[in-house]
Short mmCIF file of C-alpha atoms and ligand atoms in Angstrom, two decimals:
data_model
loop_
_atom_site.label_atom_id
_atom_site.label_comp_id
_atom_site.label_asym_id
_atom_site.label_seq_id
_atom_site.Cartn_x
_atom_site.Cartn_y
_atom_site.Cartn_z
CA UNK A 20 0.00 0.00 0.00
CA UNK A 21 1.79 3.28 -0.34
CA UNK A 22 2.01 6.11 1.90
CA UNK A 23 -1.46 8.21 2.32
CA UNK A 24 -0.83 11.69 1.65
CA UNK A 25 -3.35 12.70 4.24
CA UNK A 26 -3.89 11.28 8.12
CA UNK A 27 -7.62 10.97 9.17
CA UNK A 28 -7.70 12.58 12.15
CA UNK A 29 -9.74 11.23 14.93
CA UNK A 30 -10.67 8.08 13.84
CA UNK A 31 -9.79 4.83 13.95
CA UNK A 32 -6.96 3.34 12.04
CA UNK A 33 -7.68 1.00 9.46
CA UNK A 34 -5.52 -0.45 6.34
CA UNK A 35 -7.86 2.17 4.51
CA UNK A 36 -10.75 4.19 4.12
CA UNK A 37 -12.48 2.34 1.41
CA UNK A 38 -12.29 -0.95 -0.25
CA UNK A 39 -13.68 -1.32 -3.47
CA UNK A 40 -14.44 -5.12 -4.37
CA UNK A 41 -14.50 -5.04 -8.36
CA UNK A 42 -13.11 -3.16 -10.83
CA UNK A 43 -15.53 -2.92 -13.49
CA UNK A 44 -16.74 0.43 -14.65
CA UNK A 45 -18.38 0.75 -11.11
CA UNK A 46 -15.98 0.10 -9.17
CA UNK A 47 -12.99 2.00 -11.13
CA UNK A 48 -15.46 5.22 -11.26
CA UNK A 49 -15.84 5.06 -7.69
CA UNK A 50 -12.14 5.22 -7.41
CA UNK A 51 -11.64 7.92 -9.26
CA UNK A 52 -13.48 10.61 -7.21
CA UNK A 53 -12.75 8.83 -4.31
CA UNK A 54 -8.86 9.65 -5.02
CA UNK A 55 -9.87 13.21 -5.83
CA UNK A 56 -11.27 13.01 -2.21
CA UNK A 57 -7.78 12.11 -1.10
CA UNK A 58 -8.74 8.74 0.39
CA UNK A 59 -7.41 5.94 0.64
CA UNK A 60 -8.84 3.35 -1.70
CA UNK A 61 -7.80 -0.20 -2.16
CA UNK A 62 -9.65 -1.27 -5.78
CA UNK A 63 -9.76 -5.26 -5.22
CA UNK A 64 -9.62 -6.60 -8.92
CA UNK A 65 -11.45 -10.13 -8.99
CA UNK A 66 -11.53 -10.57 -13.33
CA UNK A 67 -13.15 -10.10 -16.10
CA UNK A 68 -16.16 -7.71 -16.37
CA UNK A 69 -19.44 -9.22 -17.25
CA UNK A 70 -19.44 -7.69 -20.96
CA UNK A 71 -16.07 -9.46 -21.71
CA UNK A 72 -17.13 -11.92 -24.39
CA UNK A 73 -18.38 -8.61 -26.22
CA UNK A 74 -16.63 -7.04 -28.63
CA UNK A 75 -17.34 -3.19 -27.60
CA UNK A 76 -19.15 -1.44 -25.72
CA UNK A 77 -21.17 0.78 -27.51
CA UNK A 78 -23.53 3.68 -25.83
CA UNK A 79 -21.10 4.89 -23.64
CA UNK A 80 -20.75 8.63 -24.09
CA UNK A 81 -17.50 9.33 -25.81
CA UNK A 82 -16.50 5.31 -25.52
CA UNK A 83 -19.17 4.36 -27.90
CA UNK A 84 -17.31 0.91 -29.69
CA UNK A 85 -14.54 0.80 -27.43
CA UNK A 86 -13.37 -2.70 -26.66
CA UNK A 87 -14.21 -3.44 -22.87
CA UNK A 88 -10.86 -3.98 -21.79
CA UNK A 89 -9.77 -0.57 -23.06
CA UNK A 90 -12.33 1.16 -21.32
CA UNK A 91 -10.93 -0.08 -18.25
CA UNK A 92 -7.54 0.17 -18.93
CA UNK A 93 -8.33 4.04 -19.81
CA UNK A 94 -10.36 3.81 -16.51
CA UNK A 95 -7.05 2.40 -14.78
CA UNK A 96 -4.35 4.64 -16.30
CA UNK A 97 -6.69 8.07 -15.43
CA UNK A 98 -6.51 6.54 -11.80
CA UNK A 99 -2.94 7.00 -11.63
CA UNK A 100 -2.19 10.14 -10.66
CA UNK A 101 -4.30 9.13 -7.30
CA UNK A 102 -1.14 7.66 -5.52
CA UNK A 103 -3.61 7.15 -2.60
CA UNK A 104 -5.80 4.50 -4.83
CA UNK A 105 -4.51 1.02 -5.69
CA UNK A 106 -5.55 -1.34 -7.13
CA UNK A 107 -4.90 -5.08 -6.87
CA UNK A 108 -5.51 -8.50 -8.35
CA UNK A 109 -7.55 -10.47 -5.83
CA UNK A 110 -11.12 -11.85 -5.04
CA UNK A 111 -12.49 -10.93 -1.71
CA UNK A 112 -14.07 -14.23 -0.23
CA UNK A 113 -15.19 -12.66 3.23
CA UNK A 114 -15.95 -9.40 4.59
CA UNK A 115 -16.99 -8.94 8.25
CA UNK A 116 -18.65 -6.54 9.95
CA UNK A 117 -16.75 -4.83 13.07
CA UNK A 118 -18.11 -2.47 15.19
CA UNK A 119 -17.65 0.77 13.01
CA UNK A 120 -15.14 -0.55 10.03
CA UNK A 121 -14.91 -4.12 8.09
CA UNK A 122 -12.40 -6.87 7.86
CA UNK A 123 -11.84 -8.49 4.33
CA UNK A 124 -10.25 -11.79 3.28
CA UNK A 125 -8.27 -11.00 -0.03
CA UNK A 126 -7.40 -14.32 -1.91
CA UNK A 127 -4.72 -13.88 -4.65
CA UNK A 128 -4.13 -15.43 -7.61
CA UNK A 129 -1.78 -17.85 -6.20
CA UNK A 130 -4.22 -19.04 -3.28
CA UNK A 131 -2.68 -17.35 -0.80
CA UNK A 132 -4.96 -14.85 1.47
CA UNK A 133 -4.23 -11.71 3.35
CA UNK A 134 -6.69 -9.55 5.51
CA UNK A 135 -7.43 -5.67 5.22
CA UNK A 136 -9.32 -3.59 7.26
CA UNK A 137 -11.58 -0.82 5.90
CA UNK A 138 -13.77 1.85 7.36
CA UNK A 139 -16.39 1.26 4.27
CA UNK A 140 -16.55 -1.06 1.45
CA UNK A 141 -17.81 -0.89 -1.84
CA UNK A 142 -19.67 -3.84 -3.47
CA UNK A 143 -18.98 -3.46 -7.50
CA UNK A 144 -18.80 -6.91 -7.92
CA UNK A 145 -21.31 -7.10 -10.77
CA UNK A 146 -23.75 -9.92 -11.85
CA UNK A 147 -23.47 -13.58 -14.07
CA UNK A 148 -25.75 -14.53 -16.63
CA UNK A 149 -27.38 -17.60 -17.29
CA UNK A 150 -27.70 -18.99 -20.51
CA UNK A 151 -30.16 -21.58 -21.74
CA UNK A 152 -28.33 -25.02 -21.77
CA UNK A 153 -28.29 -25.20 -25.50
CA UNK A 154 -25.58 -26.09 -27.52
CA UNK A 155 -23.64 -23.33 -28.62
CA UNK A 156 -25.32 -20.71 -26.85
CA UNK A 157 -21.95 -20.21 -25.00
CA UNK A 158 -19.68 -19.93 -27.83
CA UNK A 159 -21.62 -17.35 -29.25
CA UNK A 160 -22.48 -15.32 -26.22
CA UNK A 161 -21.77 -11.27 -26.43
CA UNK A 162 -21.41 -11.58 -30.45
CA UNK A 163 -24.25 -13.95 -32.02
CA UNK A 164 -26.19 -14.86 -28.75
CA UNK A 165 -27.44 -11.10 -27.87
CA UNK A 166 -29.32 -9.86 -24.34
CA UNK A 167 -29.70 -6.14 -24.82
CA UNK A 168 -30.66 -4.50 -28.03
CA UNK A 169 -29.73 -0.88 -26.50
CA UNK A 170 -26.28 -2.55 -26.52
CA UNK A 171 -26.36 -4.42 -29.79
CA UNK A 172 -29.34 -3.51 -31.60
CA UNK A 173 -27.50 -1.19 -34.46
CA UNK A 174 -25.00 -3.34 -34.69
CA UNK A 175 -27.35 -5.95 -36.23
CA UNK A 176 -29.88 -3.71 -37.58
CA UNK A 177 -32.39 -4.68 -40.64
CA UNK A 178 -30.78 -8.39 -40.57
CA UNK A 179 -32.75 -11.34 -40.03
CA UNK A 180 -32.97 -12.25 -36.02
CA UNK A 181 -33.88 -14.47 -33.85
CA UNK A 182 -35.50 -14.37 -30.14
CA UNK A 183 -35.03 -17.48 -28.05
CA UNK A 184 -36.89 -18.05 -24.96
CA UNK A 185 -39.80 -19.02 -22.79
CA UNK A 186 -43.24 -17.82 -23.58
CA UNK A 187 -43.79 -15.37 -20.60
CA UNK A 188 -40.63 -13.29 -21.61
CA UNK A 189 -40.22 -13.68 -25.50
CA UNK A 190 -42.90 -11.65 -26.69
CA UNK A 191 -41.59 -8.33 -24.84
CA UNK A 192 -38.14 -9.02 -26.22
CA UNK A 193 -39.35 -9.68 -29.93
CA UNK A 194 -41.75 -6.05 -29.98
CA UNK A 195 -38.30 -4.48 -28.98
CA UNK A 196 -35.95 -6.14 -31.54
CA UNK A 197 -38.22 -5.37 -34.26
CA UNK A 198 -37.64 -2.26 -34.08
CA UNK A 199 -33.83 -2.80 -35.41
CA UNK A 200 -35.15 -5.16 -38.22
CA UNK A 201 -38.19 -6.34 -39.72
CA UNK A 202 -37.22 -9.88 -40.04
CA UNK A 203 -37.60 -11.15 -36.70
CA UNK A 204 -38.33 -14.70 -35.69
CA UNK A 205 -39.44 -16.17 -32.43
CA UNK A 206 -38.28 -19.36 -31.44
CA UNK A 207 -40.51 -20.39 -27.86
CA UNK A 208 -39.50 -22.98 -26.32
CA UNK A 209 -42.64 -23.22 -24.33
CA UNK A 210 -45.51 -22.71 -27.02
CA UNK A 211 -48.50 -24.18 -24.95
CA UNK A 212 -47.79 -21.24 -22.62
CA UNK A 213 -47.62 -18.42 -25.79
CA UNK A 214 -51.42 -16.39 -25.04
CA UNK A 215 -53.42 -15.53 -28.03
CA UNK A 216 -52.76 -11.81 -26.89
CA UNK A 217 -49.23 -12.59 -27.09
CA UNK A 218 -49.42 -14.35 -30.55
CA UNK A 219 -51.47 -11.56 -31.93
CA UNK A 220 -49.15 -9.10 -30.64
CA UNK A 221 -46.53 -10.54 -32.67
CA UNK A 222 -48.58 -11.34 -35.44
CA UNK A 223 -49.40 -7.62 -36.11
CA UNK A 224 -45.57 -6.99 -36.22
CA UNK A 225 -45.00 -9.53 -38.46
CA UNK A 226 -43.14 -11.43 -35.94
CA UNK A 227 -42.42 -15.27 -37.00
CA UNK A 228 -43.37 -17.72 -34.36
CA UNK A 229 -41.54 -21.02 -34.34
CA UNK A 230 -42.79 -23.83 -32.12
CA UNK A 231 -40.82 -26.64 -33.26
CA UNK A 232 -37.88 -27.46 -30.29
CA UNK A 233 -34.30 -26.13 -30.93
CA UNK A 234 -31.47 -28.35 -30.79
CA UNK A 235 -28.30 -25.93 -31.65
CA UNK A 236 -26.86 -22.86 -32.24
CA UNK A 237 -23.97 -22.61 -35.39
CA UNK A 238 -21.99 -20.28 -35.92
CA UNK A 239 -18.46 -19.01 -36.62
CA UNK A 240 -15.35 -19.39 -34.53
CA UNK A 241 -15.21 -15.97 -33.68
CA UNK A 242 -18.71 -16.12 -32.30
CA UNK A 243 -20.77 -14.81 -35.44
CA UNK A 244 -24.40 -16.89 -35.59
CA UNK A 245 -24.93 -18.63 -38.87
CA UNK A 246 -27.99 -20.71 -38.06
CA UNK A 247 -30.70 -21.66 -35.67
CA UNK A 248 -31.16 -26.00 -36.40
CA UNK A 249 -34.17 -27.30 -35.04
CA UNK A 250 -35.13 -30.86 -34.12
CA UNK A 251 -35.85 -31.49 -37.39
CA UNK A 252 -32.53 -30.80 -38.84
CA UNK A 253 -34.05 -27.36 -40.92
CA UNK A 254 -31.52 -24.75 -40.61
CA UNK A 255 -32.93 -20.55 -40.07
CA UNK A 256 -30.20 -18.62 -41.05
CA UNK A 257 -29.89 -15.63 -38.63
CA UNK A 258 -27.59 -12.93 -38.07
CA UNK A 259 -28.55 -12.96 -34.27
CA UNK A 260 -30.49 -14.52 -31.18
CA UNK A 261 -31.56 -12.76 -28.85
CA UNK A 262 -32.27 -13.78 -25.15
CA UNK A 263 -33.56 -12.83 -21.74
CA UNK A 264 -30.70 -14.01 -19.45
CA UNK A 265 -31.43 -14.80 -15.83
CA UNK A 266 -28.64 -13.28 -13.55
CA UNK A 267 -27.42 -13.75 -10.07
CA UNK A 268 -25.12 -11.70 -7.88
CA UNK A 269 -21.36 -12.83 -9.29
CA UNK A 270 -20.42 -13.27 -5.25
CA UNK A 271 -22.58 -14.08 -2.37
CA UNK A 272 -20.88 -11.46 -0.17
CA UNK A 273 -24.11 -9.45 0.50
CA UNK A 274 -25.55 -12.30 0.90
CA UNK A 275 -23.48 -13.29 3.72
CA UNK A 276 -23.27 -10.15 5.10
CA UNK A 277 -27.20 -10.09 5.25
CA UNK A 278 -28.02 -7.54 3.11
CA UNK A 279 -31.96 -7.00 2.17
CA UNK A 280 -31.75 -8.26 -1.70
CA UNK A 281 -34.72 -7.76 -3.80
CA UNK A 282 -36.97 -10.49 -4.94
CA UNK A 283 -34.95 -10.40 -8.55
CA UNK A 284 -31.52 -11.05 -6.24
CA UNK A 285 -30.21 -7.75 -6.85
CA UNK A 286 -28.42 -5.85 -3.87
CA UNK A 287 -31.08 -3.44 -1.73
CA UNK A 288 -29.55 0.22 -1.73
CA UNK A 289 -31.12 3.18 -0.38
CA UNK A 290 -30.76 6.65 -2.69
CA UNK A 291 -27.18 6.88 -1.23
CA UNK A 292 -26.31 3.40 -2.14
CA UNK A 293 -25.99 2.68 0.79
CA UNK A 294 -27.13 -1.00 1.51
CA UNK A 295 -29.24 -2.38 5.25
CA UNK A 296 -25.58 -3.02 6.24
CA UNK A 297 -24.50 0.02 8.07
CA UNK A 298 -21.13 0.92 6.16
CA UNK A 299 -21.64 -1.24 3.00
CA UNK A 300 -22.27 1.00 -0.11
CA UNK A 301 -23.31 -0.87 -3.80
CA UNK A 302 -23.11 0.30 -7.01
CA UNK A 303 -23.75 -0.95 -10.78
CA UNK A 304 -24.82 -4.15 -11.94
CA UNK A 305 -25.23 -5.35 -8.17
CA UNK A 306 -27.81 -3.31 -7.35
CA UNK A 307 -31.20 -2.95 -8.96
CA UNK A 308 -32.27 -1.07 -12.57
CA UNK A 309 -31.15 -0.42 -16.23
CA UNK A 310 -27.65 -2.40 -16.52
CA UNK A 311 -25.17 -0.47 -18.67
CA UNK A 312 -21.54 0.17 -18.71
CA UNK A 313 -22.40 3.87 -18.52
CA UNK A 314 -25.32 4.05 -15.87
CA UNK A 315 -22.69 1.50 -13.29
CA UNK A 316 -19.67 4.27 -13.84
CA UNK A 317 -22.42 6.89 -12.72
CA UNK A 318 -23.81 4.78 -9.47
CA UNK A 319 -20.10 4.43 -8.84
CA UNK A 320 -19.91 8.21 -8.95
CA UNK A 321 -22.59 8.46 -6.71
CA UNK A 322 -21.60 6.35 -4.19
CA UNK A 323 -18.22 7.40 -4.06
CA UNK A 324 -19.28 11.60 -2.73
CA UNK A 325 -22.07 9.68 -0.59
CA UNK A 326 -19.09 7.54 1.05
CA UNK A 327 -16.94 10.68 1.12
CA UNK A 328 -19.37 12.58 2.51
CA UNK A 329 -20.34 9.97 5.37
CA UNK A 330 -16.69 9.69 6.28
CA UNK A 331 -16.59 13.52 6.40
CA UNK A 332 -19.30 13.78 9.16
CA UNK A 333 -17.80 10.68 11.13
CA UNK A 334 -14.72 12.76 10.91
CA UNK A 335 -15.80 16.44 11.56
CA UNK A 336 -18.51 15.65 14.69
CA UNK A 337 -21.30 18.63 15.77
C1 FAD B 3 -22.41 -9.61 -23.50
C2 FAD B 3 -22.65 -8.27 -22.86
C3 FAD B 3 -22.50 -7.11 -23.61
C4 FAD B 3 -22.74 -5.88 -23.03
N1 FAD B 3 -22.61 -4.76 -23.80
C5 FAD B 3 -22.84 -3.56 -23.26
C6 FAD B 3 -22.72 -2.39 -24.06
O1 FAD B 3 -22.45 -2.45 -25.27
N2 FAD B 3 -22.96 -1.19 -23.47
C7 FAD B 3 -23.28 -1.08 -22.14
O2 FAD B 3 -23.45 0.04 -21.66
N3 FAD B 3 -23.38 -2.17 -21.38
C8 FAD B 3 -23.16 -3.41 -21.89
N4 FAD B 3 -23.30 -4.52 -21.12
C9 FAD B 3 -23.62 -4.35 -19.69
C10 FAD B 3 -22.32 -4.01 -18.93
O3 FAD B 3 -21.40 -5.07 -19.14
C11 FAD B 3 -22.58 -3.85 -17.45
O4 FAD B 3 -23.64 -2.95 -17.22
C12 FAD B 3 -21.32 -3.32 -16.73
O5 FAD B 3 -20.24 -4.19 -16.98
C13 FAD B 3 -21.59 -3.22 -15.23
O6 FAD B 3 -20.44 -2.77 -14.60
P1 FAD B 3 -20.15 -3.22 -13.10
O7 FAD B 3 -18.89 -2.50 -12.71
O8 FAD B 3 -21.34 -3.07 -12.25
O9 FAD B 3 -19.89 -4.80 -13.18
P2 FAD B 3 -18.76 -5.60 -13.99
O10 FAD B 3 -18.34 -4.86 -15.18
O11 FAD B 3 -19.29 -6.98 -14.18
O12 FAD B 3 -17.55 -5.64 -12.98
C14 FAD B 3 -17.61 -6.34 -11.76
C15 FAD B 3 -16.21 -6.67 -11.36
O13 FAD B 3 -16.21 -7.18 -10.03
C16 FAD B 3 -15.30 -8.25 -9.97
N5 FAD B 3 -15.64 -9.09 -8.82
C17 FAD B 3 -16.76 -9.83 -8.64
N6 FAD B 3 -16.70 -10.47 -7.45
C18 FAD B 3 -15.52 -10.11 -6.88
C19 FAD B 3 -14.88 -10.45 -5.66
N7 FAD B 3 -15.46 -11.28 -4.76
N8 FAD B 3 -13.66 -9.92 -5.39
C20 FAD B 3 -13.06 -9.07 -6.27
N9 FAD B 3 -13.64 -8.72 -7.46
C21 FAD B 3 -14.85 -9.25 -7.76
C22 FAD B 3 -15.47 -8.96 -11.30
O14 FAD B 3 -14.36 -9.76 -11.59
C23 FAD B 3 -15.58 -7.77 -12.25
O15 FAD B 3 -14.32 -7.33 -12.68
C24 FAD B 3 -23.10 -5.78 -21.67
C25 FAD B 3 -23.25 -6.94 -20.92
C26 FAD B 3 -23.04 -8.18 -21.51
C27 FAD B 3 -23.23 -9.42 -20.70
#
């Protein structure tokens, strides 16, 4: 850790003022103005982001198309002049509550684990999606296999697509994709549970309905989609599938720490992202709403000047 530039006066001493477990665009935005706050900031680095398979990430105000990795190593090398933030390859696999700061167990790439205290923690640590156990659906995740058309829409727009998915949560997806091409095509894998209402509601946009099961996805070794087969062995040719992918929390942390999580899983935070844990903030993907690269970087923001600003008032007491 090096040397903070500035002593907290009157207040315990911990390793540092904030940990911040993930450094996704969350986590890495909360650093930032947390190292303009002159704290000290340990950034605990666990992976990948979520969007890694993907080949850019596009909407991002002045980022739109840049590859995910570069956004966070621009995120990374703009941290640097902070020489009270680091940042560090590990994956926190405890956190306990003290009385008025928080012990975490960092393990390292090598297996070995080391402790740090911290007066407040950050959660950043994002979300995993589920994919439908069909072959190929992997392989072709974040290029072919598509969950957000606000991310990928334009990308693929006015080619023939695909939606994939269970009656109660295709026909939502489909009206939304077809408005980046006319040629869209439901595949249900459910189709006794596909309403009239929902059939006519695709029906006026021209939407396809397929009922006949799916065996496999094909597509290129970079991860293009070439075809949808079916049982039957017919091949749809499609540019794209889109599906809704169920997520849960990437760690159980808040879990553990007994957190109030929503009934979708996501992490409870108040309007200062602050969670029910007294001292444990949450930001991006973790927490509920809209999930984009952009809008996590924001709540990271956020969270970061309500942390400061917390700290500030423990510090400076009436
Ligand atoms: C395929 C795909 C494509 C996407 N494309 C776009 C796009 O084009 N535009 C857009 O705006 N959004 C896009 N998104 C959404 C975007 O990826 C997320 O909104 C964004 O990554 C959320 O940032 P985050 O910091 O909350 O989480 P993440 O980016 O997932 O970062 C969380 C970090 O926490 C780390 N971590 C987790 N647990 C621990 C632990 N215990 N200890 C230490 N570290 C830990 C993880 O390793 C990871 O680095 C896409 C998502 C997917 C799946």
């Amino acid at each position: 850790m090096k040397p903070a530039r500035h002593h907290v006066p009157r207040h315990l001493l911990t390793d540092v003022d904030v940990a911040i477990v993930g450094a996704g665009a969350a986590g890495l935005s909360a650093a930032l103005v947390l190292g303009r706050c002159l704290r000290r900031v340990l950034v605990l680095d666990g992976g990948p982001p979520r969007n890694a398979p993907s080949p850019a990430v596009q909407g991002f105000l002045t980022r739109d198309g840049t590859k995910p990795a570069d956004l966070l190593r621009l995120g990374r090398e703009q941290l640097m002049p902070y020489n009270s933030v680091e940042i560090a390859a590990g994956t926190v696999t405890d956190i306990e509550a003290m009385s008025g700061h928080f012990h975490l167990t960092i393990e390292g790439a090598t297996g070995r684990t080391r402790t740090l205290s911290a007066r407040k923690v950050l959660l950043a640590t994002g979300v995993e999606d589920e994919l439908p156990p069909l072959d190929g659906m992997r392989d072709l995740w974040g290029r072919g296999v598509l969950h957000c058309p606000y991310c990928h829409g334009w990308e693929v727009r006015n080619q023939p697509l695909a939606v994939y998915g269970r009656a109660k949560l295709v026909t939502g997806l489909a009206l939304l994709v077809s408005r980046w091409s006319p040629d869209v095509v439901v595949c249900v894998e459910d189709p006794a549970y596909l309403t009239l209402n929902a059939r006519r509601r695709l029906r006026q946009q021209r939407i396809q309905v397929r009922e006949e099961p799916v065996v496999r996805l094909e597509g290129t070794r970079t991860g293009e989609l070439r075809h949808i087969v079916f049982e039957s062995g017919e091949k749809l040719a499609r540019a794209a599938v889109f599906i809704h992918a169920h997520q849960h929390q990437r760690t159980q942390l808040a879990g553990q720490l007994g957190c109030r999580l929503t009934s979708k899983g996501a992490v409870w935070v108040s309007k200062q992202h602050q969670t029910s844990v007294p001292g444990l903030y949450a930001a991006g993907d973790t927490t509920p709403g809209t999930q984009q690269a952009l809008l996590a970087a924001a709540e990271g923001n956020a969270a970061a000047i309500s942390i400061n600003e917390t700290l500030t008032r423990e510090e400076c007491p009436r």
